[in-house]
Tab-separated table of C-alpha atoms and ligand atoms in Angstrom:
chain	number	residue	atom	x	y	z
B	214	MET	CA	0.000	0.000	0.000
B	215	SER	CA	1.235	3.490	-0.738
B	216	VAL	CA	1.531	6.289	1.763
B	217	ILE	CA	-0.901	9.102	0.937
B	218	LEU	CA	-0.262	11.345	3.925
B	219	SER	CA	3.070	11.861	5.564
B	220	VAL	CA	3.609	14.021	8.645
B	221	GLU	CA	7.250	14.317	9.703
B	222	ASN	CA	8.356	15.822	12.973
B	223	VAL	CA	5.716	18.542	12.902
B	224	THR	CA	5.571	21.117	15.672
B	225	LYS	CA	3.099	23.924	16.179
B	226	THR	CA	3.555	26.778	18.596
B	227	TYR	CA	0.661	29.224	18.592
B	228	ASP	CA	1.285	32.993	18.754
B	229	SER	CA	0.372	32.810	22.433
B	230	GLY	CA	3.539	30.725	22.874
B	231	PHE	CA	1.542	27.539	23.507
B	232	GLU	CA	3.192	24.443	22.049
B	233	ALA	CA	0.236	22.432	20.729
B	234	LEU	CA	2.207	19.900	18.635
B	235	LYS	CA	5.564	18.630	19.836
B	236	GLY	CA	7.100	16.638	17.007
B	237	VAL	CA	4.336	14.599	15.419
B	238	ASP	CA	5.122	11.763	12.994
B	239	LEU	CA	2.311	10.023	11.182
B	240	GLN	CA	2.095	8.003	7.971
B	241	ILE	CA	-1.275	7.115	6.510
B	242	ASP	CA	-1.752	4.521	3.790
B	243	GLU	CA	-4.116	5.166	0.930
B	244	GLY	CA	-7.545	3.689	1.627
B	245	GLU	CA	-7.273	3.226	5.374
B	246	ILE	CA	-9.379	4.613	8.193
B	247	LEU	CA	-7.439	6.043	11.105
B	248	ALA	CA	-9.208	7.069	14.299
B	249	LEU	CA	-7.344	9.653	16.326
B	250	LEU	CA	-8.210	9.560	20.018
B	251	GLY	CA	-7.143	12.034	22.655
B	252	PRO	CA	-8.547	14.093	25.516
B	253	ASN	CA	-9.743	17.698	25.086
B	254	GLY	CA	-6.862	19.942	24.144
B	255	ALA	CA	-4.597	17.058	23.036
B	256	GLY	CA	-3.893	18.679	19.673
B	257	LYS	CA	-6.208	16.743	17.343
B	258	THR	CA	-7.828	19.761	15.703
B	259	THR	CA	-4.473	21.557	15.574
B	260	LEU	CA	-2.938	18.603	13.726
B	261	ILE	CA	-5.811	18.433	11.249
B	262	SER	CA	-5.805	22.212	10.746
B	263	THR	CA	-2.069	22.104	10.098
B	264	ILE	CA	-2.402	19.334	7.515
B	265	CYS	CA	-5.282	21.152	5.820
B	266	GLY	CA	-3.403	24.452	5.668
B	267	ILE	CA	-5.675	26.351	8.059
B	268	THR	CA	-2.727	26.973	10.354
B	269	THR	CA	0.928	26.711	9.389
B	270	PRO	CA	3.314	24.305	11.104
B	271	SER	CA	6.159	25.872	13.077
B	272	SER	CA	8.519	23.182	11.808
B	273	GLY	CA	8.467	19.796	10.115
B	274	ARG	CA	7.140	18.576	6.800
B	275	ILE	CA	3.734	17.414	5.574
B	276	THR	CA	2.988	15.890	2.180
B	277	VAL	CA	-0.295	14.722	0.709
B	278	ALA	CA	0.059	12.333	-2.240
B	279	GLY	CA	3.595	13.644	-2.569
B	280	HIS	CA	2.573	17.327	-2.586
B	281	ASP	CA	4.166	19.494	0.073
B	282	ILE	CA	1.380	21.370	1.866
B	283	LEU	CA	3.436	24.564	1.991
B	284	SER	CA	5.273	24.746	-1.331
B	285	ASP	CA	2.559	22.934	-3.306
B	286	TYR	CA	-0.472	24.094	-1.334
B	287	ARG	CA	-3.130	24.179	-4.054
B	288	GLN	CA	-2.417	20.677	-5.323
B	289	ALA	CA	-2.267	19.285	-1.790
B	290	ARG	CA	-5.469	21.047	-0.686
B	291	ARG	CA	-7.377	19.768	-3.695
B	292	ILE	CA	-6.839	16.194	-2.552
B	293	ILE	CA	-8.195	16.915	0.925
B	294	GLY	CA	-11.739	17.187	2.230
B	295	LEU	CA	-12.322	18.583	5.700
B	296	VAL	CA	-15.318	18.306	7.974
B	297	PRO	CA	-14.493	20.803	10.717
B	298	GLN	CA	-15.316	20.306	14.377
B	299	GLU	CA	-17.280	23.559	14.538
B	300	LEU	CA	-20.482	23.786	12.524
B	301	SER	CA	-19.885	26.519	9.973
B	302	LEU	CA	-22.657	26.817	7.415
B	303	GLU	CA	-24.574	29.471	5.538
B	304	PRO	CA	-27.968	29.378	7.346
B	305	PHE	CA	-30.104	30.868	4.569
B	306	GLU	CA	-28.635	28.876	1.703
B	307	LYS	CA	-30.351	25.831	0.243
B	308	VAL	CA	-28.632	22.543	1.061
B	309	ILE	CA	-27.890	21.653	-2.554
B	310	ASN	CA	-26.505	25.115	-3.290
B	311	THR	CA	-24.010	25.092	-0.449
B	312	VAL	CA	-22.671	21.760	-1.719
B	313	ARG	CA	-22.488	23.037	-5.321
B	314	LEU	CA	-20.731	26.171	-4.102
B	315	SER	CA	-18.089	24.190	-2.213
B	316	ARG	CA	-17.319	22.207	-5.348
B	317	GLY	CA	-16.977	25.422	-7.315
B	318	LEU	CA	-14.563	26.853	-4.763
B	319	PHE	CA	-12.153	24.055	-5.573
B	320	GLY	CA	-12.345	24.875	-9.252
B	321	LYS	CA	-14.198	21.681	-10.151
B	322	GLY	CA	-16.703	21.838	-13.006
B	323	ARG	CA	-20.434	21.297	-12.387
B	324	ASP	CA	-21.435	17.692	-11.927
B	325	GLU	CA	-25.046	17.420	-10.861
B	326	ALA	CA	-24.982	13.614	-10.972
B	327	TYR	CA	-22.138	13.544	-8.445
B	328	ILE	CA	-23.858	16.086	-6.170
B	329	GLU	CA	-27.015	13.974	-6.279
B	330	LYS	CA	-25.017	10.860	-5.454
B	331	ILE	CA	-23.458	12.308	-2.318
B	332	LEU	CA	-26.693	13.920	-1.146
B	333	ARG	CA	-28.445	10.578	-1.551
B	334	GLN	CA	-25.607	8.738	0.162
B	335	LEU	CA	-25.954	11.070	3.141
B	336	SER	CA	-29.780	10.835	3.138
B	337	LEU	CA	-30.033	14.535	2.360
B	338	TRP	CA	-31.622	14.294	-1.074
B	339	ASP	CA	-35.132	14.874	0.312
B	340	LYS	CA	-33.851	17.966	2.092
B	341	ARG	CA	-31.919	19.352	-0.862
B	342	ASN	CA	-34.181	22.368	-1.238
B	343	ALA	CA	-34.473	23.101	2.473
B	344	LYS	CA	-32.572	26.006	3.954
B	345	VAL	CA	-29.653	24.935	6.102
B	346	MET	CA	-31.226	26.633	9.141
B	347	GLU	CA	-34.256	24.369	8.790
B	348	LEU	CA	-32.211	21.225	9.425
B	349	SER	CA	-31.551	19.377	12.663
B	350	GLY	CA	-28.055	19.343	14.170
B	351	GLY	CA	-27.262	15.857	12.853
B	352	MET	CA	-28.438	16.809	9.377
B	353	LYS	CA	-26.258	19.918	9.454
B	354	ARG	CA	-23.301	17.697	10.206
B	355	ARG	CA	-24.182	15.623	7.165
B	356	VAL	CA	-24.261	18.785	5.066
B	357	LEU	CA	-20.732	19.514	6.273
B	358	ILE	CA	-19.710	16.059	5.089
B	359	ALA	CA	-21.422	16.603	1.731
B	360	LYS	CA	-19.534	19.900	1.357
B	361	ALA	CA	-16.248	18.225	2.250
B	362	LEU	CA	-16.916	15.554	-0.379
B	363	SER	CA	-18.095	17.999	-3.039
B	364	HIS	CA	-14.729	18.216	-4.803
B	365	GLU	CA	-14.096	14.447	-4.733
B	366	PRO	CA	-11.202	14.406	-2.247
B	367	ARG	CA	-8.984	11.357	-1.854
B	368	VAL	CA	-8.330	12.077	1.805
B	369	LEU	CA	-11.135	13.058	4.151
B	370	PHE	CA	-10.678	14.508	7.625
B	371	LEU	CA	-13.618	14.213	9.974
B	372	ASP	CA	-13.084	16.189	13.161
B	373	GLU	CA	-15.575	14.683	15.610
B	374	PRO	CA	-18.170	13.861	12.995
B	375	THR	CA	-20.589	12.319	15.460
B	376	ALA	CA	-20.389	14.754	18.372
B	377	GLY	CA	-23.950	15.469	19.449
B	378	VAL	CA	-25.361	12.956	16.997
B	379	ASP	CA	-27.834	10.327	18.234
B	380	VAL	CA	-26.965	6.629	18.265
B	381	GLU	CA	-28.896	5.790	15.124
B	382	LEU	CA	-27.469	8.653	13.101
B	383	ARG	CA	-24.030	7.779	14.384
B	384	LYS	CA	-24.380	4.280	12.998
B	385	ASP	CA	-25.610	5.701	9.682
B	386	MET	CA	-22.526	7.882	9.641
B	387	TRP	CA	-20.314	4.841	10.185
B	388	GLN	CA	-21.960	3.279	7.161
B	389	VAL	CA	-21.251	6.370	5.108
B	390	VAL	CA	-17.618	6.211	6.190
B	391	GLU	CA	-17.429	2.522	5.219
B	392	GLU	CA	-18.893	3.327	1.803
B	393	LEU	CA	-16.384	6.102	1.254
B	394	LYS	CA	-13.623	3.704	2.185
B	395	SER	CA	-14.893	1.161	-0.324
B	396	ASN	CA	-14.680	3.932	-2.921
B	397	GLY	CA	-10.998	4.276	-2.056
B	398	VAL	CA	-11.208	7.395	0.125
B	399	THR	CA	-8.681	7.588	2.960
B	400	ILE	CA	-10.281	8.733	6.207
B	401	ILE	CA	-8.842	10.289	9.331
B	402	LEU	CA	-11.372	10.940	12.055
B	403	THR	CA	-11.189	12.194	15.588
B	404	THR	CA	-13.621	10.991	18.171
B	405	HIS	CA	-14.316	10.830	21.864
B	406	TYR	CA	-16.386	7.697	21.372
B	407	ILE	CA	-14.074	4.757	21.773
B	408	GLU	CA	-16.671	2.374	20.380
B	409	GLU	CA	-16.608	4.454	17.214
B	410	ALA	CA	-12.911	3.711	16.799
B	411	GLU	CA	-13.640	0.059	17.538
B	412	ALA	CA	-16.415	-0.054	14.969
B	413	ILE	CA	-14.803	1.545	11.941
B	414	ALA	CA	-11.071	2.198	12.258
B	415	ASP	CA	-8.331	0.132	10.641
B	416	ARG	CA	-5.767	1.802	12.877
B	417	VAL	CA	-6.097	3.740	16.086
B	418	GLY	CA	-3.821	6.608	17.072
B	419	VAL	CA	-3.678	8.156	20.525
B	420	ILE	CA	-2.484	11.736	20.998
B	421	ASN	CA	-1.959	13.617	24.242
B	422	GLN	CA	-0.337	16.950	24.999
B	423	GLY	CA	0.826	17.385	21.422
B	424	ARG	CA	2.500	13.992	21.141
B	425	ILE	CA	1.380	10.828	19.394
B	426	LEU	CA	1.582	8.075	21.994
B	427	LEU	CA	0.694	5.145	19.803
B	428	VAL	CA	-0.545	4.229	16.353
B	429	GLU	CA	-1.562	0.605	16.038
B	430	PRO	CA	-3.777	-1.583	13.911
B	431	LYS	CA	-7.117	-1.953	15.641
B	432	VAL	CA	-6.895	-5.744	15.532
B	433	ASP	CA	-3.690	-5.602	17.586
B	434	LEU	CA	-5.409	-3.424	20.144
B	435	MET	CA	-8.398	-5.726	20.132
B	436	GLN	CA	-6.055	-8.612	20.771
B	437	ARG	CA	-4.728	-6.732	23.750
B	438	MET	CA	-8.327	-6.246	24.788
B	439	GLY	CA	-8.606	-10.005	24.511
B	440	ARG	CA	-6.137	-10.186	27.396
B	441	LYS	CA	-8.050	-11.213	30.422
B	442	GLN	CA	-7.128	-11.313	34.057
B	443	LEU	CA	-8.167	-13.952	36.497
B	444	THR	CA	-7.873	-12.995	40.145
B	445	ILE	CA	-7.661	-15.960	42.480
B	446	GLU	CA	-8.251	-15.014	46.091
B	447	LEU	CA	-6.348	-17.157	48.550
B	448	GLN	CA	-7.234	-18.451	51.971
B	449	ASP	CA	-3.697	-17.809	53.251
B	450	PRO	CA	-1.586	-14.958	51.884
B	451	VAL	CA	1.609	-15.645	49.889
B	452	THR	CA	4.730	-13.519	49.540
B	453	ASP	CA	5.547	-14.755	46.046
B	454	VAL	CA	4.375	-17.115	43.319
B	455	PRO	CA	5.351	-20.671	44.350
B	456	ASP	CA	8.198	-22.198	42.282
B	457	SER	CA	5.974	-24.943	40.928
B	458	LEU	CA	3.774	-22.293	39.289
B	459	LYS	CA	6.565	-20.143	37.809
B	460	ASP	CA	5.731	-21.244	34.252
B	461	TYR	CA	2.374	-19.467	34.393
B	462	ASP	CA	1.936	-15.748	33.655
B	463	LEU	CA	1.144	-15.247	37.292
B	464	ARG	CA	1.898	-12.641	39.937
B	465	ALA	CA	0.961	-12.124	43.545
B	466	SER	CA	-1.217	-9.136	44.445
B	467	ASP	CA	0.439	-6.400	46.520
B	468	ASP	CA	-1.104	-7.674	49.759
B	469	GLY	CA	-0.403	-11.322	48.835
B	470	ASN	CA	-4.038	-12.250	49.298
B	471	ALA	CA	-4.510	-13.111	45.650
B	472	LEU	CA	-2.736	-14.468	42.595
B	473	ILE	CA	-3.355	-12.686	39.320
B	474	TYR	CA	-3.230	-14.715	36.141
B	475	CYS	CA	-3.146	-13.098	32.668
B	476	TYR	CA	-4.371	-15.081	29.698
B	477	ASP	CA	-5.499	-14.631	26.134
B	478	SER	CA	-9.229	-15.192	25.876
B	479	ASN	CA	-8.938	-15.370	22.067
B	480	GLY	CA	-6.384	-18.172	22.227
B	481	PRO	CA	-7.244	-21.863	21.796
B	482	ARG	CA	-6.553	-22.613	25.452
B	483	THR	CA	-6.749	-20.350	28.447
B	484	GLY	CA	-4.740	-22.659	30.720
B	485	ILE	CA	-7.162	-22.062	33.563
B	486	THR	CA	-8.072	-25.705	34.158
B	487	THR	CA	-4.479	-26.842	34.556
B	488	LEU	CA	-3.608	-23.781	36.610
B	489	LEU	CA	-6.369	-24.483	39.097
B	490	ALA	CA	-5.254	-28.116	39.363
B	491	ASP	CA	-1.626	-27.033	39.863
B	492	LEU	CA	-2.699	-24.525	42.519
B	493	GLN	CA	-4.274	-27.312	44.479
B	494	LYS	CA	-1.138	-29.442	44.050
B	495	ALA	CA	0.908	-26.545	45.422
B	496	GLY	CA	-1.283	-26.637	48.523
B	497	LEU	CA	-2.974	-23.288	47.886
B	498	HIS	CA	-6.643	-22.963	48.725
B	499	MET	CA	-8.757	-20.393	46.988
B	500	THR	CA	-11.753	-18.594	48.417
B	501	ASP	CA	-12.970	-16.791	45.283
B	502	ILE	CA	-12.132	-16.103	41.657
B	503	GLN	CA	-12.950	-13.165	39.398
B	504	THR	CA	-12.223	-12.339	35.776
B	505	HIS	CA	-11.588	-8.940	34.282
B	506	GLN	CA	-11.116	-7.889	30.673
B	507	SER	CA	-9.221	-4.739	29.710
B	508	SER	CA	-11.089	-2.602	27.179
B	509	LEU	CA	-9.753	-0.187	24.585
B	510	GLU	CA	-11.135	2.507	26.850
B	511	GLU	CA	-8.934	1.360	29.735
B	512	ILE	CA	-5.887	1.075	27.492
B	513	PHE	CA	-6.595	4.631	26.360
B	514	VAL	CA	-7.188	6.024	29.843
B	515	ASP	CA	-4.019	4.336	31.167
B	516	LEU	CA	-1.915	5.661	28.302
B	517	VAL	CA	-3.155	9.197	28.769
B	518	LYS	CA	-2.676	9.016	32.538
B	519	GLU	CA	0.910	7.804	32.160
B	520	THR	CA	1.826	10.848	30.094
B	521	ALA	CA	-0.142	13.414	32.110
V	605	LIG	N1	-5.627	29.568	17.986
V	605	LIG	C1	-5.070	29.119	19.108
V	605	LIG	N2	-4.232	29.898	19.850
V	605	LIG	C2	-3.642	29.428	20.976
V	605	LIG	N3	-3.816	28.196	21.474
V	605	LIG	C3	-4.633	27.378	20.787
V	605	LIG	C4	-5.306	27.790	19.584
V	605	LIG	N4	-6.040	26.755	19.137
V	605	LIG	C5	-5.842	25.758	20.013
V	605	LIG	N5	-5.008	26.112	21.000
V	605	LIG	C6	-4.551	25.292	22.139
V	605	LIG	O1	-3.892	24.144	21.626
V	605	LIG	C7	-4.237	22.990	22.385
V	605	LIG	C8	-4.777	21.917	21.463
V	605	LIG	O2	-6.051	22.342	20.994
V	605	LIG	P1	-6.866	21.475	19.929
V	605	LIG	O3	-8.045	22.251	19.519
V	605	LIG	O4	-5.934	21.026	18.869
V	605	LIG	O5	-7.289	20.222	20.830
V	605	LIG	P2	-8.215	18.967	20.480
V	605	LIG	O6	-7.400	17.751	20.697
V	605	LIG	O7	-8.826	19.152	19.148
V	605	LIG	O8	-9.310	19.048	21.626
V	605	LIG	P3	-10.917	18.745	21.589
V	605	LIG	O9	-11.068	17.288	21.860
V	605	LIG	O10	-11.417	19.566	22.726
V	605	LIG	O11	-11.452	19.179	20.278
V	605	LIG	C9	-5.209	23.464	23.462
V	605	LIG	O12	-4.498	23.649	24.665
V	605	LIG	C10	-5.733	24.775	22.915
V	605	LIG	O13	-6.076	25.657	23.969
V	606	LIG	MG1	-10.729	19.382	18.477
């Protein structure tokens, strides 16, 4: 797969002196969906704005399909569609006109069939002659997406596309994103809904305080989520894991009242049956057992806490 977006060691210090990006590296393959997660103020919108040329980077290099966003701005910008975090629409304009206008702004010729296709895809065709101000919040967000798609971009940025959108609409939006992907569009979205990343992303990136902490294929993260913990509470406390049980991924709890066993719930065998038998052989008596599965949310919260 070829790299369509390359961000190399990008920093951004605002005029206020605030350092919002501290050396960001990111490579995105053509056709993938990347979900960028991070707490409020992490730098997600700053990164997207920098890539899209709304703000300029303080240092570093960004290319889109090989075009440098500074020296080759027009070519680079033409490839990009942006759905901004803030709703910014012309309230009195008809839906279809605002989408046509956006296309025109990018110097693309009229293509009514294409406009109809995206309005239908976003379930806005019935509302095409309504004024923007007559739409609900979720519909307005769809209009923003239609505008961002109006010039047929190859890379689409969605900055919190489903903020304030109800569950059903959110799922519709996921479907739209999947369809765009199947048409070859590369998608980078930010979200505060971890299940959104789980549902649609190929890779998940985590950013905090202007630094990318991790970018990993979702399946790898899911596999980590598949890690489960079994807590075995003991009748008599131990100071360490007995020698006969050293082959297990096992540790004693801080107070010694429990043994904690980590296993892969996706694997063919969990090893629990033999462990419990071996515990008995070692003369340990248990009073209770509990299982716990780490979620993407916990992985995310832990990561962000570590770097706070
Ligand atoms: N124009 C600006 N001037 C100065 N500081 C700014 C400006 N825009 C953003 N910042 C600061 O940069 C940091 C990152 O902001 P940014 O909007 O990129 O965060 P975010 O990750 O998108 O957060 P959210 O999840 O709330 O949208 C914040 O501390 C913010 O206050
Ligand atoms: Mg933001």
